[in-house]
Coordinates of C-alpha atoms in Angstrom, one line a residue:
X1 CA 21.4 -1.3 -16.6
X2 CA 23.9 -3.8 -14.9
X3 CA 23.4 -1.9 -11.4
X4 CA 20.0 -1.4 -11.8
X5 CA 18.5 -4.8 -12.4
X6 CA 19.4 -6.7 -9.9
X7 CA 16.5 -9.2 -9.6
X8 CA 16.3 -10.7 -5.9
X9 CA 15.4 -13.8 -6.9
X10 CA 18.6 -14.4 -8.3
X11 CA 20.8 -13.1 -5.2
X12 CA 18.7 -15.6 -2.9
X13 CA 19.9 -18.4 -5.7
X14 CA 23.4 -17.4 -5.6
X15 CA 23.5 -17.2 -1.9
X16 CA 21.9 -20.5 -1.6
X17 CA 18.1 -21.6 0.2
X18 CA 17.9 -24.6 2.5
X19 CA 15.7 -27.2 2.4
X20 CA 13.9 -25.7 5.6
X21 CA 13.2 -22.4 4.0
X22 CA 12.2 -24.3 0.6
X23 CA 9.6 -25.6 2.4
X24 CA 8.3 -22.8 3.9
X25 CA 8.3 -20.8 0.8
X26 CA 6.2 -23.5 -1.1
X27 CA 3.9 -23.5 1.8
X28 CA 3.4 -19.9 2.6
X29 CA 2.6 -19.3 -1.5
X30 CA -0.3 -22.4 -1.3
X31 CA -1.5 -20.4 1.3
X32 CA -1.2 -16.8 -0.1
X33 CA -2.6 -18.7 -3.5
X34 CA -5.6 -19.4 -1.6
X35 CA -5.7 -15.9 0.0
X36 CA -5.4 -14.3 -3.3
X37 CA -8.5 -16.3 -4.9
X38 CA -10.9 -14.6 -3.7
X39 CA -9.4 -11.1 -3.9
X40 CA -8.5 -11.6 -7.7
X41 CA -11.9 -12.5 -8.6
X42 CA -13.6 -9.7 -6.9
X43 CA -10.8 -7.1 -7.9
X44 CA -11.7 -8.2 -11.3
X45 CA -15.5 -8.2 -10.9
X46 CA -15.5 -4.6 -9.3
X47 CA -13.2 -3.0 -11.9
X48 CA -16.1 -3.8 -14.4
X49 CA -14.1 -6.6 -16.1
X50 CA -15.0 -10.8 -16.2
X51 CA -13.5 -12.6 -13.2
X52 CA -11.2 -14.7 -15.0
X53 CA -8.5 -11.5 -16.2
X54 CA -8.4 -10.9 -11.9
X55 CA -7.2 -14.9 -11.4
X56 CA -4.6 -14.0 -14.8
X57 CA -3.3 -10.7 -13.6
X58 CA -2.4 -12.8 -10.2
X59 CA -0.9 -15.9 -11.9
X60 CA 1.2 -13.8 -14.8
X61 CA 2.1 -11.1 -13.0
X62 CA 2.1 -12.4 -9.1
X63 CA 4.6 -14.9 -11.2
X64 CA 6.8 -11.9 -13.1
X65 CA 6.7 -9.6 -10.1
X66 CA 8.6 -12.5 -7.9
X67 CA 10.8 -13.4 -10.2
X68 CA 12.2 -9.8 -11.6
X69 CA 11.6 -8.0 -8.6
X70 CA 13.7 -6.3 -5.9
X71 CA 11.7 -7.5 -3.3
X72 CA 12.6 -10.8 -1.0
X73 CA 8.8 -11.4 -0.4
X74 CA 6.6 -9.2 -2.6
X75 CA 3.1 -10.4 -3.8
X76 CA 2.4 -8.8 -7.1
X77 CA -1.5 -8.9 -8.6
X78 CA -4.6 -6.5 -9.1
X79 CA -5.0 -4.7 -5.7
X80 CA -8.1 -2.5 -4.8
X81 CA -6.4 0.5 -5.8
X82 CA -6.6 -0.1 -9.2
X83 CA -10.8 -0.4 -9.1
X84 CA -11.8 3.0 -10.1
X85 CA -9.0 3.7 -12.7
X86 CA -9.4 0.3 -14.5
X87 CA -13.8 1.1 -14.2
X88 CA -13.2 4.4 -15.5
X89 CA -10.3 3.6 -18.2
X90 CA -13.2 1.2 -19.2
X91 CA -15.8 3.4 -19.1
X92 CA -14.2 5.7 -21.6
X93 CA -11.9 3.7 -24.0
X94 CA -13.5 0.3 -23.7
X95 CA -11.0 -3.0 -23.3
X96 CA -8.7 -2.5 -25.9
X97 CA -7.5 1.1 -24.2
X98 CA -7.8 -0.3 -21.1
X99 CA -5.0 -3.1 -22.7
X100 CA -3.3 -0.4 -24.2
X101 CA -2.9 2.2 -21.0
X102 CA -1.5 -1.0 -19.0
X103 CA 0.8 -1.7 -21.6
X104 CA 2.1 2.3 -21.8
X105 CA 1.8 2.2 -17.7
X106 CA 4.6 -0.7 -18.4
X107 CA 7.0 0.8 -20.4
X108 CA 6.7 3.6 -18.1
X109 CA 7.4 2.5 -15.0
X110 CA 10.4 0.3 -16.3
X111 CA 12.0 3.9 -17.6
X112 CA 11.4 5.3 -14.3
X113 CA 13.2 2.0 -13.0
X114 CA 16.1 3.0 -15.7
X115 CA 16.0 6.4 -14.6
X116 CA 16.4 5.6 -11.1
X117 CA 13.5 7.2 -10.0
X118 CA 12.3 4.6 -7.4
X119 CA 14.0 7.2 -4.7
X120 CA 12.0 9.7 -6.2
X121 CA 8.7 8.1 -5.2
X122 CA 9.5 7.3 -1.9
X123 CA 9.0 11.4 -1.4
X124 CA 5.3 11.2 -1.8
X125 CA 3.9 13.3 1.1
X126 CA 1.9 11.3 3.8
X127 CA -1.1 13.2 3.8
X128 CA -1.5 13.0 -0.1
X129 CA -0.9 9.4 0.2
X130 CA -3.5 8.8 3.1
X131 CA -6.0 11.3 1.2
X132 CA -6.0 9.3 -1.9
X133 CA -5.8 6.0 -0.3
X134 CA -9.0 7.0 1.8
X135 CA -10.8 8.5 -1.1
X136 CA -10.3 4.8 -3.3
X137 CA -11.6 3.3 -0.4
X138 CA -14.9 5.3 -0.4
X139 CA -15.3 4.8 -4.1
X140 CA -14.7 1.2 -3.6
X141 CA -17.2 1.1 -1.0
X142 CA -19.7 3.1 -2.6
X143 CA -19.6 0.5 -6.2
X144 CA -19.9 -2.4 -3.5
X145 CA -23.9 -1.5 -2.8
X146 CA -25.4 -2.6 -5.7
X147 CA -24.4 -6.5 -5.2
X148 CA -24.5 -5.9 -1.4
X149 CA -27.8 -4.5 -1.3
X150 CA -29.4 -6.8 -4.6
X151 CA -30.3 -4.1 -6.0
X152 CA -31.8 -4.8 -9.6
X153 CA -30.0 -2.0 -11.4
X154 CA -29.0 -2.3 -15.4
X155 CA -26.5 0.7 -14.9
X156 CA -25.1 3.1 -12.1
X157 CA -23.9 6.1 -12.2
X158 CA -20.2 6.7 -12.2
X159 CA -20.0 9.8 -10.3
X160 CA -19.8 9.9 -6.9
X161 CA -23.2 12.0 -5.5
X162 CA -25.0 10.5 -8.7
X163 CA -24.3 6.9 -7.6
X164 CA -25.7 7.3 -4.1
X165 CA -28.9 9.1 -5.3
X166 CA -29.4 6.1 -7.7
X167 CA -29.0 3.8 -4.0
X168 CA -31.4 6.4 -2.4
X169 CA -33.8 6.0 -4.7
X170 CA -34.1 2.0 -5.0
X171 CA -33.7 1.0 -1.6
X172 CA -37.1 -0.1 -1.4
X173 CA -36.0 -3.0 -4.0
X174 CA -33.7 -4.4 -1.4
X175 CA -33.0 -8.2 -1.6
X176 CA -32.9 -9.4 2.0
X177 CA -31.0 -12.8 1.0
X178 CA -28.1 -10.8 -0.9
X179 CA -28.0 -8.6 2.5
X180 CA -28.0 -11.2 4.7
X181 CA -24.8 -13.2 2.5
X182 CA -22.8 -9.8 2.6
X183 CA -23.7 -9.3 6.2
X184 CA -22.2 -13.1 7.1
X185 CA -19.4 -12.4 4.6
X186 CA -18.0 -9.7 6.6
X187 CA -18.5 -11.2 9.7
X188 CA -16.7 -14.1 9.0
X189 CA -14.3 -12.0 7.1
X190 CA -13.5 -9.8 10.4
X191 CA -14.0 -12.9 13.3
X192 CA -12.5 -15.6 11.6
X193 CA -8.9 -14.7 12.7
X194 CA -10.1 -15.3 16.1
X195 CA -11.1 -19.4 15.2
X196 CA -8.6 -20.0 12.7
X197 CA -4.9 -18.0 11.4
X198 CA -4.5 -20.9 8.7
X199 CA -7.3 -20.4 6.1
X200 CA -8.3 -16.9 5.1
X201 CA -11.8 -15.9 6.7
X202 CA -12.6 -14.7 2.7
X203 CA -12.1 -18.1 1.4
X204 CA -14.2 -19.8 4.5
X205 CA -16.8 -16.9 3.6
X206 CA -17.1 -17.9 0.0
X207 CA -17.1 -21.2 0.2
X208 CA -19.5 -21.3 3.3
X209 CA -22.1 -18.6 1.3
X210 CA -21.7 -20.3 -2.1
X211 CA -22.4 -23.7 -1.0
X212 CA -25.5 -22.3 0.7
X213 CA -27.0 -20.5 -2.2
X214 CA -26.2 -23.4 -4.2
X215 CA -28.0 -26.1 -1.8
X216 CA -31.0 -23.6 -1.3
X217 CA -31.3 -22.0 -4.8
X218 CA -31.5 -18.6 -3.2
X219 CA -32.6 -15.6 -5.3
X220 CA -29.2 -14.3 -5.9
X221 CA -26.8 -12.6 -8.2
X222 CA -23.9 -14.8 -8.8
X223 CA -20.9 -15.3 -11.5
X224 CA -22.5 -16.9 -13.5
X225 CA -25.3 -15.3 -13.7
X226 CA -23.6 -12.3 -14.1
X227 CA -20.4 -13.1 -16.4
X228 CA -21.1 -16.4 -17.5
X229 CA -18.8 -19.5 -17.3
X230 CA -14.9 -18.5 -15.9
X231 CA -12.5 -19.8 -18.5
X232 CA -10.3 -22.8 -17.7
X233 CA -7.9 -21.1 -20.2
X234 CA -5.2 -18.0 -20.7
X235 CA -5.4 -17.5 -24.3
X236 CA -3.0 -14.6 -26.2
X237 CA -4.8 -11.6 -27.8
X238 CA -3.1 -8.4 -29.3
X239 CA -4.6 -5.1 -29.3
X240 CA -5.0 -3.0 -32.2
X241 CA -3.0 0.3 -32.0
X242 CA -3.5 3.2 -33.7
X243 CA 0.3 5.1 -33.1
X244 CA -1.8 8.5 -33.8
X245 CA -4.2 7.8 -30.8
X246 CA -1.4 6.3 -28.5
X247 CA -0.7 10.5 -27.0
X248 CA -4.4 10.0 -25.9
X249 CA -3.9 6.9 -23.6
X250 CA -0.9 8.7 -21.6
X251 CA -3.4 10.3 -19.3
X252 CA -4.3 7.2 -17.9
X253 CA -1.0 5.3 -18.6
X254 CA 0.8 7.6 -16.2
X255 CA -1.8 7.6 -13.6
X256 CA -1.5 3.3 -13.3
X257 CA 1.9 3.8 -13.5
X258 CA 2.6 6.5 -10.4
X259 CA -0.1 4.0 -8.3
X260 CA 1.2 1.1 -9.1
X261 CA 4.8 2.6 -8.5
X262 CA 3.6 4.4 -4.9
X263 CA 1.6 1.1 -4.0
X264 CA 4.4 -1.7 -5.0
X265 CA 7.5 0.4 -3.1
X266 CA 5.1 0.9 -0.5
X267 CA 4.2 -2.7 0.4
X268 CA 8.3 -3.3 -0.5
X269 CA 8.9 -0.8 2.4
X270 CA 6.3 -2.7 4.6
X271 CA 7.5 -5.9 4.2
X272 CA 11.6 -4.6 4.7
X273 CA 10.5 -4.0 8.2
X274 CA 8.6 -7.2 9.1
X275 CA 12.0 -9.0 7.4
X276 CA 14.7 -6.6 8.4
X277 CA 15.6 -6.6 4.8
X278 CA 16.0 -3.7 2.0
X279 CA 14.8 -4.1 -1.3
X280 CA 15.7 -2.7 -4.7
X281 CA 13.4 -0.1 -5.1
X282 CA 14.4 0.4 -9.3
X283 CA 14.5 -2.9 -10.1
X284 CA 11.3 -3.1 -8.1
X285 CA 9.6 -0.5 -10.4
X286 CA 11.2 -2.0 -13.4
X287 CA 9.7 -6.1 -12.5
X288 CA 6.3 -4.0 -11.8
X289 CA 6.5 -2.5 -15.5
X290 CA 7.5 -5.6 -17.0
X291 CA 4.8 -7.7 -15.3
X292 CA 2.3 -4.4 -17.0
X293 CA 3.7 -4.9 -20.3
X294 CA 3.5 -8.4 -21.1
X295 CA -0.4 -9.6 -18.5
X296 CA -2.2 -7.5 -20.6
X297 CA -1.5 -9.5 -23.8
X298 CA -3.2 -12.3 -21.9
X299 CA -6.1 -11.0 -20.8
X300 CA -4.8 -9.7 -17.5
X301 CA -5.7 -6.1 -15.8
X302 CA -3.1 -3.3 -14.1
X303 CA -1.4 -5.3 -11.2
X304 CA 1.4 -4.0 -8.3
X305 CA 2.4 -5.5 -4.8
X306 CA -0.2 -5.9 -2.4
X307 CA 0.4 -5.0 0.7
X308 CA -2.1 -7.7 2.9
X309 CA -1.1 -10.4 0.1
X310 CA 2.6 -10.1 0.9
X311 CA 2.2 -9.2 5.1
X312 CA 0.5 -13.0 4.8
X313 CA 3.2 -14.2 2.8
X314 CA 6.0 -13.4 5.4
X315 CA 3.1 -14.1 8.6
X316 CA 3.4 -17.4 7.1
X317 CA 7.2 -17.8 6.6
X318 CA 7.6 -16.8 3.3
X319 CA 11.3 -15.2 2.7
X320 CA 12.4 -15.8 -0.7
X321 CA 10.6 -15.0 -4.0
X322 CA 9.7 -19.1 -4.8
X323 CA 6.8 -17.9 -2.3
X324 CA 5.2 -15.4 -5.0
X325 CA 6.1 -18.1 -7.8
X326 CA 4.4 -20.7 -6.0
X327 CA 1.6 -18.6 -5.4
X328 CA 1.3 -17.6 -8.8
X329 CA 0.9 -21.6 -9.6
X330 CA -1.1 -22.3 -7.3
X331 CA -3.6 -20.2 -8.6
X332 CA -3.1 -21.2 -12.0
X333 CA -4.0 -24.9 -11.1
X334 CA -7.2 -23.6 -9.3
X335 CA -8.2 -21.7 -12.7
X336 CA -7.8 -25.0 -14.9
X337 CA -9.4 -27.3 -12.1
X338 CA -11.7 -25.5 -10.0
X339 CA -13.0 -22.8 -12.5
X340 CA -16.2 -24.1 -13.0
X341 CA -17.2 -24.1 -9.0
X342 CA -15.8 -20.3 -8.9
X343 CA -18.7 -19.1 -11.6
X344 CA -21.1 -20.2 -8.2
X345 CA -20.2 -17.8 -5.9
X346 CA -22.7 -15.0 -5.2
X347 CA -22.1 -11.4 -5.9
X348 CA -23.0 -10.3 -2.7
X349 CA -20.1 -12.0 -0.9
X350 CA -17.6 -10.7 -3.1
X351 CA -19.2 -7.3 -2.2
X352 CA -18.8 -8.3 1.5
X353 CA -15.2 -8.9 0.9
X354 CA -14.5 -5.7 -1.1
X355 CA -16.4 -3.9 1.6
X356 CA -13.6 -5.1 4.1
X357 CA -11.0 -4.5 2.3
X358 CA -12.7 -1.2 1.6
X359 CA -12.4 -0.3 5.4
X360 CA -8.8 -1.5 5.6
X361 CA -8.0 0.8 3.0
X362 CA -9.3 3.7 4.5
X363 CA -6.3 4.0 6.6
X364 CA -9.1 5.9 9.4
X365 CA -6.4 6.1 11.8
X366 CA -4.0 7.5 9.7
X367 CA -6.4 10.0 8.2
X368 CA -7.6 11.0 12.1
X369 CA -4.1 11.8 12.9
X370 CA -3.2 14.0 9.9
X371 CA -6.2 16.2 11.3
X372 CA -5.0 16.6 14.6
X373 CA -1.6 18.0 12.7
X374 CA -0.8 21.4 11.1
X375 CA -3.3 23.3 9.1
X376 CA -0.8 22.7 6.0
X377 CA -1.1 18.5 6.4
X378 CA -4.9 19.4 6.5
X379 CA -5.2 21.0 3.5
X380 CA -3.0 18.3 1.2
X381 CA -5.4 15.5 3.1
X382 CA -8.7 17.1 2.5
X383 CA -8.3 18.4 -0.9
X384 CA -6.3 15.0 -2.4
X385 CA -9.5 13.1 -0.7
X386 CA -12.4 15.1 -2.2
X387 CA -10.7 15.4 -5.8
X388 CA -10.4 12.0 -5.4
X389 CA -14.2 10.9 -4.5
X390 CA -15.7 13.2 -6.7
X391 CA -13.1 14.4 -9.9
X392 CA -10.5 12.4 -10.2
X393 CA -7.9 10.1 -9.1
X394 CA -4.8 11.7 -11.7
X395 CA -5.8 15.2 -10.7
X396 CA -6.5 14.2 -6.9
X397 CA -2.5 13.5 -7.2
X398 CA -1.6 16.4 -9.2
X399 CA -3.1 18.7 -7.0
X400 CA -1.8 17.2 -4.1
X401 CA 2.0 17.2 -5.4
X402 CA 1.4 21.0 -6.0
X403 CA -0.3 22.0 -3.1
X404 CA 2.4 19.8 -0.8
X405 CA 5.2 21.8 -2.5
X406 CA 3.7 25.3 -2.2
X407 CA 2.4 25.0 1.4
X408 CA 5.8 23.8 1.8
X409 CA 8.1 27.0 0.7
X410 CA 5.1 28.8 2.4
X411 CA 6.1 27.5 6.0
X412 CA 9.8 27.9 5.3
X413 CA 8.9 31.6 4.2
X414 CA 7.2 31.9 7.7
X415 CA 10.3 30.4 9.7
X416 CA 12.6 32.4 7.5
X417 CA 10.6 35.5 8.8
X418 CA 10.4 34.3 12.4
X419 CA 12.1 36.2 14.6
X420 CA 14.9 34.3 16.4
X421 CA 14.0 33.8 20.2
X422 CA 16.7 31.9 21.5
X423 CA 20.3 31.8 21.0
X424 CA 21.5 28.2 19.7
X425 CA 24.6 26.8 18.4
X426 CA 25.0 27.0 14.4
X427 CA 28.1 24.8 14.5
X428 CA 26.4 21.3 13.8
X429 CA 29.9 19.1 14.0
X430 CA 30.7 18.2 17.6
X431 CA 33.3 15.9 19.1
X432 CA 31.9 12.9 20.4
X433 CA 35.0 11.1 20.9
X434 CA 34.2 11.0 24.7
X435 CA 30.7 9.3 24.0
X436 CA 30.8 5.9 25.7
X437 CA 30.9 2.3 23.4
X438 CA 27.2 1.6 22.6
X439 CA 25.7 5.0 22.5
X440 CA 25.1 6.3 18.8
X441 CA 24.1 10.0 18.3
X442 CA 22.1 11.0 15.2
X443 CA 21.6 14.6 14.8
X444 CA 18.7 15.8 12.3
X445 CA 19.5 19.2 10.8
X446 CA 16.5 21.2 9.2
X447 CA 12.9 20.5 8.5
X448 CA 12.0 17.2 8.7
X449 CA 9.8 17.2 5.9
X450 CA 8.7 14.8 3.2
X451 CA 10.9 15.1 0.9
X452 CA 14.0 14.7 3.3
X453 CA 11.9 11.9 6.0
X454 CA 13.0 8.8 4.1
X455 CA 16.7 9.4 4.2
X456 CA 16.5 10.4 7.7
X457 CA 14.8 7.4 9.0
X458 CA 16.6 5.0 6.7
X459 CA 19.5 6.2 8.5
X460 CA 18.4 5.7 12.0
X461 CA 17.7 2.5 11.1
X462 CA 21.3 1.7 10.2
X463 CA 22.7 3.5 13.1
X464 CA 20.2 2.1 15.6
X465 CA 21.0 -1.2 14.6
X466 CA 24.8 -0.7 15.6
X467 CA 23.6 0.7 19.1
X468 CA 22.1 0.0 22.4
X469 CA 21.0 3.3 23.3
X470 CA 20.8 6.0 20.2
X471 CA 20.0 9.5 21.5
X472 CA 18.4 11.7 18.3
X473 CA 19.4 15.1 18.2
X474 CA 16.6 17.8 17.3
X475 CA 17.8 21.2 18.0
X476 CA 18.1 22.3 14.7
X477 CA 14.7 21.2 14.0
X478 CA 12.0 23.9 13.3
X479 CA 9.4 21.4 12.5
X480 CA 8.5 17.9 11.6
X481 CA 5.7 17.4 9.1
X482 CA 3.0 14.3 9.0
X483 CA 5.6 12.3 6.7
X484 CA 8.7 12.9 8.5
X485 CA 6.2 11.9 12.1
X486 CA 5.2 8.7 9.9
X487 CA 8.6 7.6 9.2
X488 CA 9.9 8.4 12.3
X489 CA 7.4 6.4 14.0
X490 CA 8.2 3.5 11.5
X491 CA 12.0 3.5 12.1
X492 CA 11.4 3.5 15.7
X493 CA 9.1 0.8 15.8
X494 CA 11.6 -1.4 14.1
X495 CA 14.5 -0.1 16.2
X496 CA 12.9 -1.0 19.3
X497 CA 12.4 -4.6 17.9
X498 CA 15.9 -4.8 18.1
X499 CA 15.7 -3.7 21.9
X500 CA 17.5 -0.5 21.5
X501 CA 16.9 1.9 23.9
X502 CA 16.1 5.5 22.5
X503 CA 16.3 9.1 23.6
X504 CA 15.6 12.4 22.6
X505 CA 16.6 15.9 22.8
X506 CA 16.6 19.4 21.7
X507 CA 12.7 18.6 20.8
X508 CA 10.8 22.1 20.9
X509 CA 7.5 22.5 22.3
X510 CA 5.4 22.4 18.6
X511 CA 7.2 19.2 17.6
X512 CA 6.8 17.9 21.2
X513 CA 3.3 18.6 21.1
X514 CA 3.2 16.7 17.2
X515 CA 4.8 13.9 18.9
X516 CA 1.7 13.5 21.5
X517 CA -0.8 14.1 18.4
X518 CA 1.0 11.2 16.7
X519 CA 1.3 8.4 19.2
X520 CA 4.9 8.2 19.4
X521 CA 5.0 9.2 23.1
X522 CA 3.4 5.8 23.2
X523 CA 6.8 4.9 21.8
X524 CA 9.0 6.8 23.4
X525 CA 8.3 8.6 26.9
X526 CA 7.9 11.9 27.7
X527 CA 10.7 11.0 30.3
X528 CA 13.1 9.9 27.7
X529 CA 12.9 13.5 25.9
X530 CA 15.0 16.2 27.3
X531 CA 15.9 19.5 26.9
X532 CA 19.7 19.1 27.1
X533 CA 22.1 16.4 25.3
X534 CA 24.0 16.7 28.4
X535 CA 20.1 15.0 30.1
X536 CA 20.2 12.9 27.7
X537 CA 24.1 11.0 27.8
X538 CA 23.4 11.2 31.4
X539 CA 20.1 8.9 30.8
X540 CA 22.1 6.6 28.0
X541 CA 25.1 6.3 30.3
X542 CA 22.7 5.2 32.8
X543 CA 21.0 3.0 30.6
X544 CA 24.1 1.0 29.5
X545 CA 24.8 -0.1 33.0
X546 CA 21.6 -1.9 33.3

């Protein structure tokens, strides 16, 4: 447990943090605080439960997440994923199992931290991860229309086709003012970057829309109306357990726990690149399960990192965990002193900014360029995002794991088969003793797959760093999946921050062509991929003498 645990917050401590980076911390997490308001509160809302156990998730476990975790500048709290399991964990086994498959989630994700199984999750295919991503974001949209709309409905429909009927059929009770708030939400939501990079365009959208609807008593849905008062208090509460009914709750307890796990290590990867830092993915996984175990006893909902919350929190200097903690406070001090003006905020704009968020989740771009890819990519996509829309999110995953690992021993089958065309050279080792300073070679060797894509572009990284022209070595390559062209891309990006020059060679014409599909020509030049490593020293030779 000694090597596993290594809490980040406690390195930063050890290692010392100036007075200049103190400040920026505390600053960046008043900001991010601010940032996160709105977001917990209509996480909250749109998962079916009151707004106040969104605003505790973020303080107790944004707070735990910070402090326990493996992650420099991680912001932990309920994220958008988590909306259609916590509505239908809800739906089914009411509060108390909803408390219950959180806490289970908890003590399972802290195993898989013991267990050192943070690697493991890293080895999620990218389709499946795109295809489920995409789906949550349709599902999230599709709840939004209700409050968007105004639509005067005492229940929808959970499934999918059901729900939009229901839509269909009541459009002709649509309330123009609860249109025309979510309309301005977004708006401001999307534009305000352009005015102002300071205050979040979803806390100028629902101060803007609430002050209006107070001031003009429009004929809207709002927290209050809806919930009631928010609390100004986090009060304890223990669930009653029933050890023979506990087996039921591990359906949903492992499906929080594999999201939250995917999601948190996820944003943790994100963030490494925008610091140039590595994080502890296993203590990650077991600060995530701890933060599970013990918010739910207050009131609190499923939480993981958030991706957007922690990009802002390093956007706006934020390198040490006191940003997350500070964060955490900050919106604590807003629940006990501003709670009563949060109950005023319409519905509709908190659709608006789920609607966004929504669309950002929808990872279009992403899902776009898995279709342009192999037929086997296509299939992992498609079928991981229709389970997801319209069965479920645990089997969308399942399905997708399965399918990902038979489509895989299917292609190696096929290249097994393959007759050999050309002649190439089975001895991998070379002497590269006559390889000028500053130019690193990194050959890959085999498929470059999902399951082997991490280690390969974690190890660019390292080697690029060391270099000033690296020169990657495909020969050997038979083909490069949608995962291993998303991590590629990734490590390039950040090695060319670094302004190493980079070069290919050996790339045949089917990864070539992927390469086009996938933007990273836009990276690296056709003219910088040959079909010799004797073209390409000849480039990096040439290349150190400018």
């Amino acid at each position: 447990m000694e090597n596993i645990f290594k809490p980040k917050f406690f390195s930063v401590l050890k290692s010392g943090i100036s007075k200049k980076q103190f400040s920026a911390d505390v600053l960046s997490g008043v900001v991010v605080g601010i940032v996160a308001l709105p977001l917990a509160i209509a996480f909250a809302v749109a998962s079916g439960v009151s707004p106040e156990k969104g605003l505790i998730t973020a303080i107790i476990a944004g707070f735990l997440i910070s402090l326990l975790g493996g992650s420099r500048v991680q912001i932990g709290g309920p994220t958008g994923a988590f909306i259609v399991i916590v509505y239908g964990i809800l739906e089914k086994y009411g509060i108390e199992g909803l408390m219950i498959s959180t806490i289970l989630a908890g003590v399972i994700l802290v195993l898989f931290g013991i267990l050192r199984l943070g690697a493991l999750l890293k080895y999620f295919p990218h389709p499946l991860i795109v295809g489920f991503t995409s789906g949550i974001a349709l599902v999230i949209f599709s709840t939004q229309i209700k409050d968007a709309f105004g639509l005067d409905l005492a229940k929808v429909p959970s499934a999918f086709i059901d729900k939009w009927g229901t839509y269909a059929a009541n459009l002709h009770h649509i309330n123009p003012y609860a249109l025309a708030i979510t309309v301005i939400t977004i708006l401001i939501v999307v534009f305000s970057k352009k005015l102002t990079t300071k205050i979040p365009g979803s806390f100028i959208a629902i101060l803007l829309t609430t002050i209006v609807v107070k001031l003009f008593n429009l004929p809207v849905t709002t927290i209050e109306s809806f919930f009631g008062d928010i609390p100004n208090q986090i009060s304890f509460s223990f669930p009653h357990i029933q050890l023979s009914e506990l087996s039921g709750y591990l359906a949903p307890a492992l499906t929080i726990a594999l999201l939250g796990g995917i999601e948190s290590l996820l944003s943790a990867v994100v963030s490494d690149g925008m610091i140039s830092g590595n994080h502890r993915s296993n203590t990650e996984l077991i600060a995530q399960g701890i933060a599970n175990i013990v918010t739910p006893f207050f009131g609190g909902i499923p939480a993981t990192g958030a991706i957007a919350r922690t990009a802002t929190n390093v956007k706006n200097g934020g390198r040490t965990p006191i940003a997350g903690m500070v964060h955490a406070v900050t919106l604590l001090l807003i629940m006990l002193f501003l709670g009563q003006w949060a109950k005023l905020i319409p519905m509709s704009a908190l659709a608006g900014i789920l609607i966004v968020v929504a669309y950002n989740m929808s990872e279009w771009r992403s899902f776009r360029s898995v279709l342009r890819g192999s037929v086997f990519d296509i299939i992992v996509l498609l079928s991981t995002f229709i389970l997801t829309v319209l069965v479920d999110l645990t089997i969308a995953i399942e399905v997708g794991v399965v399918l990902s690992a038979l489509l895989f021993m299917k292609r190696m089958a096929d290249i097994g088969n393959a007759e050999v065309k050309e002649k190439i050279d089975s001895d991998l080792i070379e002497n590269y003793s006559e390889i000028p300073n500053g130019i690193s070679i990194y050959e890959i060797s085999g498929p470059m797959f999902f399951a082997s894509a991490k280690t390969y572009s974690e190890t660019l990284k390292e080697i690029g760093a060391k270099s000033k022209v690296l020169i990657i070595r495909m020969r050997h390559v038979p083909f490069v999946d949608s995962t291993g062209l998303h991590n590629l891309k990734e490590a390039i990006k950040i090695i060319k921050q670094t302004g190493v020059k980079i070069a290919f060679s050996g790339v045949n014409s089917s990864i070539l062509q992927n390469f086009d599909t996938f933007g990273l020509l836009e990276l690296v030049p056709a003219d910088h991929i040959f079909d010799s490593f004797e073209k390409a020293v000849a480039f990096a030779k040439k290349e150190l003498q400018n």
